[in-house]
XYZ file of C-alpha atoms in Angstrom:
385
model
C 1.656 43.211 80.555
C 5.260 44.454 80.843
C 6.992 45.168 84.111
C 7.053 48.897 83.232
C 3.213 48.891 82.548
C 2.723 46.811 85.824
C 4.705 49.487 87.668
C 2.603 52.285 86.325
C -0.639 50.571 87.271
C 0.633 49.750 90.771
C 1.631 53.353 91.262
C -1.595 54.582 90.108
C -3.482 52.459 92.505
C -1.208 53.434 95.339
C -1.522 57.161 94.515
C -5.324 56.728 94.393
C -5.245 55.166 97.802
C -3.090 57.901 99.111
C -5.510 60.557 98.059
C -8.674 58.770 99.219
C -9.958 57.702 95.869
C -11.936 54.508 95.420
C -10.312 53.757 92.202
C -11.765 52.825 88.935
C -12.490 49.288 87.959
C -9.804 47.768 85.636
C -12.340 45.579 83.852
C -15.207 46.666 81.557
C -18.804 45.693 82.205
C -18.925 42.747 79.790
C -15.658 41.438 81.567
C -17.145 41.843 84.943
C -20.244 39.855 83.767
C -18.071 37.054 82.593
C -16.090 37.099 85.768
C -19.306 36.585 87.852
C -20.314 33.606 85.639
C -16.926 32.098 85.948
C -16.988 32.684 89.661
C -20.228 30.676 90.071
C -18.780 27.786 88.105
C -15.620 27.858 90.227
C -17.620 27.772 93.430
C -19.105 24.552 92.484
C -15.618 23.027 91.887
C -13.928 24.459 94.997
C -14.710 22.539 98.032
C -16.733 23.824 101.100
C -15.463 25.246 104.273
C -13.181 23.211 106.423
C -14.083 24.499 109.921
C -12.176 26.988 111.993
C -8.443 27.449 112.160
C -6.846 26.039 115.307
C -6.008 28.589 118.045
C -2.230 29.405 117.825
C -1.662 32.010 120.440
C 0.947 31.267 123.074
C 4.477 30.846 123.814
C 6.970 28.929 121.593
C 10.515 27.929 122.305
C 9.811 26.627 125.758
C 13.320 25.259 126.005
C 14.800 28.815 125.927
C 12.978 29.842 129.116
C 15.079 27.318 131.169
C 18.080 29.518 131.334
C 19.186 30.947 134.644
C 18.514 34.321 133.279
C 16.026 33.889 130.384
C 15.673 36.582 127.770
C 12.448 38.374 127.398
C 10.188 36.595 124.748
C 10.003 38.174 121.430
C 6.467 39.374 120.628
C 5.064 38.243 117.240
C 1.639 39.201 116.011
C -0.185 37.794 113.011
C -3.001 39.796 111.207
C -5.023 39.229 108.043
C -7.336 36.595 106.493
C -7.811 32.750 106.517
C -4.367 32.266 105.103
C -2.678 34.104 108.006
C -4.976 32.277 110.422
C -4.078 28.859 109.020
C -7.427 27.678 107.849
C -7.366 24.123 106.685
C -4.903 22.595 109.190
C -5.683 20.953 112.460
C -2.744 21.785 114.765
C -1.461 25.133 115.933
C 2.051 24.149 115.055
C 1.117 23.766 111.462
C -0.267 27.282 111.064
C 1.896 29.926 109.418
C 1.974 31.742 112.852
C 2.973 28.585 114.764
C 5.644 27.614 112.170
C 7.225 31.043 112.118
C 7.163 31.461 115.872
C 8.925 28.122 116.342
C 11.422 28.965 113.578
C 11.999 32.466 115.014
C 12.502 31.015 118.506
C 15.211 28.651 117.150
C 17.074 31.464 115.275
C 16.897 33.998 117.998
C 17.468 31.306 120.798
C 14.775 32.967 122.929
C 11.037 32.263 123.430
C 8.443 33.793 121.182
C 4.944 34.903 122.209
C 2.512 34.686 119.357
C -0.759 36.554 119.161
C -2.929 35.725 116.096
C -5.835 37.969 115.373
C -6.321 36.996 111.750
C -9.984 36.294 110.718
C -11.167 33.904 107.972
C -12.938 35.921 105.309
C -11.375 39.178 106.383
C -10.818 41.941 103.863
C -8.495 44.816 104.247
C -11.145 46.969 105.912
C -11.024 44.600 108.916
C -7.260 45.555 109.562
C -8.327 48.481 111.648
C -10.056 46.335 114.053
C -7.326 43.756 114.177
C -4.586 46.436 114.800
C -6.617 47.772 117.639
C -6.821 44.325 119.114
C -3.096 43.858 118.879
C -2.226 47.242 120.343
C -5.011 47.455 122.778
C -4.255 44.125 124.443
C -0.937 45.348 125.634
C 0.324 48.041 128.098
C 1.408 51.347 126.677
C 4.827 50.941 125.057
C 4.620 47.206 124.924
C 3.651 46.757 121.282
C 4.800 43.595 119.417
C 8.421 43.416 118.100
C 7.133 42.407 114.781
C 3.845 41.925 112.926
C 3.102 39.782 109.947
C 0.165 40.727 107.809
C -1.252 38.502 105.052
C -4.282 40.119 103.231
C -5.712 40.767 99.779
C -7.149 37.577 98.390
C -10.717 38.324 99.651
C -10.373 41.854 98.448
C -10.050 40.575 94.862
C -12.837 37.991 95.075
C -15.302 40.532 96.735
C -14.328 43.265 94.200
C -13.134 45.799 96.801
C -11.712 48.754 94.772
C -8.015 48.306 94.790
C -7.260 51.842 95.917
C -9.579 51.378 98.912
C -7.912 48.037 99.698
C -4.426 49.586 99.603
C -5.466 52.577 101.710
C -6.779 50.252 104.569
C -3.450 48.418 104.424
C -1.434 51.452 104.392
C -3.234 52.996 107.439
C -2.729 49.635 109.308
C 1.045 49.634 108.699
C 1.301 53.201 109.568
C -0.366 52.568 112.972
C 1.880 49.526 113.759
C 5.105 51.381 112.639
C 4.104 54.427 114.786
C 3.714 52.103 117.808
C 7.326 50.784 117.172
C 6.552 47.420 115.409
C 8.422 45.957 112.576
C 5.999 45.054 109.829
C 6.218 42.278 107.155
C 3.356 42.040 104.665
C 2.744 38.949 102.723
C 1.169 40.535 99.637
C -1.837 39.126 97.768
C -1.328 35.682 96.538
C -1.849 34.701 92.873
C -5.447 33.492 92.735
C -4.724 32.151 89.235
C -2.978 29.230 90.924
C -6.292 27.794 92.195
C -6.711 24.478 90.392
C -10.582 24.352 89.988
C -10.592 27.847 88.458
C -10.694 27.794 84.628
C -10.025 30.336 81.913
C -10.690 33.182 81.430
C -11.191 33.614 85.173
C -7.729 32.274 86.053
C -6.114 34.866 83.722
C -8.333 37.663 85.226
C -7.641 36.482 88.682
C -3.867 36.383 88.191
C -3.809 39.945 86.699
C -5.847 41.461 89.520
C -3.997 39.660 92.228
C -0.629 40.886 90.895
C -1.807 44.404 90.416
C -3.038 44.507 93.942
C 0.204 42.871 95.235
C 2.265 45.561 93.384
C 0.252 48.358 94.837
C 0.336 46.890 98.378
C 4.171 46.717 98.082
C 4.430 50.388 97.227
C 2.155 51.503 100.145
C 3.882 49.249 102.752
C 7.398 50.258 101.724
C 6.446 53.949 101.855
C 5.203 53.453 105.412
C 8.413 51.794 106.455
C 7.478 48.141 106.300
C 8.788 45.183 104.178
C 6.919 42.959 101.866
C 7.309 39.398 100.752
C 5.528 38.437 97.496
C 3.342 35.351 97.808
C 2.491 35.721 94.072
C 2.914 32.382 92.297
C 5.147 31.086 95.212
C 3.184 27.904 95.312
C 2.058 27.840 91.773
C 4.621 25.478 90.285
C 4.436 23.148 93.272
C 0.624 23.226 93.229
C 0.548 22.421 89.625
C 2.882 19.415 90.159
C 1.400 18.322 93.438
C -2.188 19.579 93.877
C -3.296 16.731 96.146
C -0.358 17.320 98.567
C -0.276 21.141 98.694
C -3.923 22.061 98.458
C -6.130 21.552 101.524
C -9.459 19.614 101.665
C -11.309 22.611 100.176
C -9.163 22.849 97.079
C -8.578 26.500 97.783
C -6.442 26.992 100.998
C -2.899 25.605 101.231
C -2.369 22.280 102.990
C 0.168 21.807 105.930
C 2.968 21.468 103.320
C 1.690 24.540 101.444
C 1.754 26.692 104.544
C 5.280 25.505 105.365
C 6.535 26.537 101.947
C 5.004 30.097 102.377
C 6.502 30.289 105.888
C 10.031 29.335 104.596
C 9.762 32.424 102.239
C 8.785 34.722 104.947
C 11.315 33.662 107.661
C 14.425 35.305 106.267
C 12.690 38.637 105.990
C 11.227 38.274 109.464
C 14.701 37.561 110.900
C 16.304 40.420 108.938
C 13.739 42.879 110.319
C 14.776 41.986 113.788
C 18.528 42.007 113.071
C 18.925 38.354 113.390
C 20.185 37.620 109.836
C 23.820 38.030 108.846
C 24.461 41.676 107.968
C 26.369 40.776 104.817
C 23.097 39.325 103.425
C 21.612 42.806 103.415
C 23.481 43.893 100.456
C 22.100 43.253 96.956
C 23.711 40.398 94.949
C 23.758 40.888 91.294
C 23.985 37.171 90.439
C 20.629 36.724 92.150
C 19.236 39.550 90.200
C 18.923 41.741 93.269
C 19.376 45.484 93.328
C 18.236 48.870 94.406
C 15.351 50.031 92.190
C 12.552 52.643 92.021
C 9.840 51.398 94.468
C 7.336 50.999 91.701
C 9.579 48.969 89.588
C 10.643 46.771 92.595
C 6.949 46.295 93.272
C 6.216 45.132 89.747
C 9.231 42.744 89.817
C 8.216 41.211 93.138
C 4.538 40.736 92.047
C 5.741 38.617 89.251
C 8.048 36.373 91.270
C 6.997 34.709 94.595
C 9.247 34.866 97.596
C 10.711 38.256 96.608
C 11.347 40.835 99.333
C 11.074 44.614 98.963
C 12.295 47.015 101.604
C 12.782 50.726 101.634
C 16.225 52.150 101.289
C 15.812 55.991 100.942
C 13.492 58.324 99.132
C 11.819 56.644 96.158
C 14.255 53.682 96.266
C 13.768 50.158 97.374
C 16.037 47.127 97.893
C 14.884 43.984 96.044
C 16.017 40.850 97.521
C 15.752 37.097 96.607
C 16.650 35.640 99.913
C 17.650 31.993 100.069
C 14.916 29.968 101.557
C 15.896 27.560 104.315
C 14.093 24.608 105.850
C 12.187 25.186 108.964
C 12.970 23.464 112.213
C 10.514 20.827 113.301
C 7.205 22.479 114.302
C 6.468 22.844 117.853
C 3.230 22.777 119.976
C 2.516 25.831 122.101
C 4.569 25.577 125.198
C 6.111 22.191 124.336
C 9.862 21.797 124.609
C 11.513 20.467 121.424
C 15.214 21.491 121.703
C 17.499 22.499 124.529
C 18.790 25.837 124.826
C 22.506 26.693 125.084
C 23.680 27.603 128.619
C 24.613 31.134 127.825
C 21.866 33.657 128.090
C 23.684 36.583 126.436
C 21.814 37.730 123.359
C 23.655 38.001 119.943
C 24.660 41.421 118.876
C 22.300 42.921 116.363
C 22.988 41.526 112.828
C 25.032 38.599 114.261
C 23.861 34.978 114.174
C 23.497 33.237 117.523
C 26.496 31.093 118.581
C 24.884 27.739 117.827
C 23.840 28.976 114.329
C 27.268 30.065 113.311
C 29.307 27.977 110.922
C 31.966 25.723 112.574
C 35.245 27.633 112.799
C 33.689 30.956 113.230
C 34.516 32.888 116.349
C 32.096 31.985 119.136
C 30.744 28.925 117.335
C 29.416 26.215 119.592
C 29.739 22.596 118.392
C 28.929 21.543 114.897
C 25.384 22.607 114.168
C 23.297 20.680 111.731
C 23.525 22.184 108.279
C 20.503 24.066 107.346
C 19.796 23.135 103.859
C 19.368 25.926 101.244
C 16.594 25.229 98.863
C 17.318 25.209 95.166
C 18.635 28.621 94.352
C 17.696 28.559 90.772
C 14.330 27.119 91.525
C 13.594 29.818 94.155
C 14.389 32.474 91.625
C 11.750 31.033 89.292
C 9.011 30.796 91.949
C 9.578 27.105 92.932
C 11.600 25.492 95.690
C 12.832 22.532 93.817
């Protein structure tokens, strides 16, 4: 399917969601019957459950609380399904929430308080409950600074009409934005990358996943959020290293797989909070970035993992292929792993903290360890090299 056709399908789904339509199925009856047959075969190949994800709520960046006048912790919330919860790993520090909380603390040079309400098996209709948990657990006016939502895979596998799925997500983003939260949505991953799934289910799963991801992007951007395409982000790596990047159930990512996804989300998370260099907010033609109609940007992002889409004005959106950077060592909740600088002054919005600036820049402190940029060419093709 061409990018233009994908954009039209995504817009149709998003429009149906906006007007309350359940949406028509995109597959005929014979195809649905074949799909069910293939699903049963795939279930025999995919491993069983791997228990519950480890609790990851708590404070990260403990070292930054030792200042004489410590900064208020940033409030980070995670919502969504088993991928957001970190099913398949055994330590909180290896969950997506734990990894991003540790990395965000290192970039912001202040502690991060994580609340993870994601639920294994959740579909988009559970987001209303999760948003209520996030907002209801805090005093009025104390909403999280930023929320990360990863949802959609179970909607595809359980045949939730895509327009209904998108409507639930749109409503959730609208509530969070109204409460004052920045919102980043990791869109539906490409289910065609699951190794035990054969053809033609693999092709069908890929098509449905990408159509939903594109429609999610349109809805999220129109509500003021940002999206990062999970798409085939892990596809090339999973194909080359399935034993390393798949978890024990052959379905969820492993520790290394979650780390790869977190690397893709971190730059967008930091940009939403004004912690990324302001010069990186402009499109770079050499990286195939630009300002596009939102439906076209959504279709482009759905086809290429790690792509960010953010609203600009009206029907236009900024499409970014941000450079992925390695994460700092994961941190246990409340465990110190690096010492904070003595100064407690926060960086200006859009300015990197002093210890993160390049040597020679005004205000730089010492010679920070170089943060390795992951293969630019590979990141544009969906891999990390």
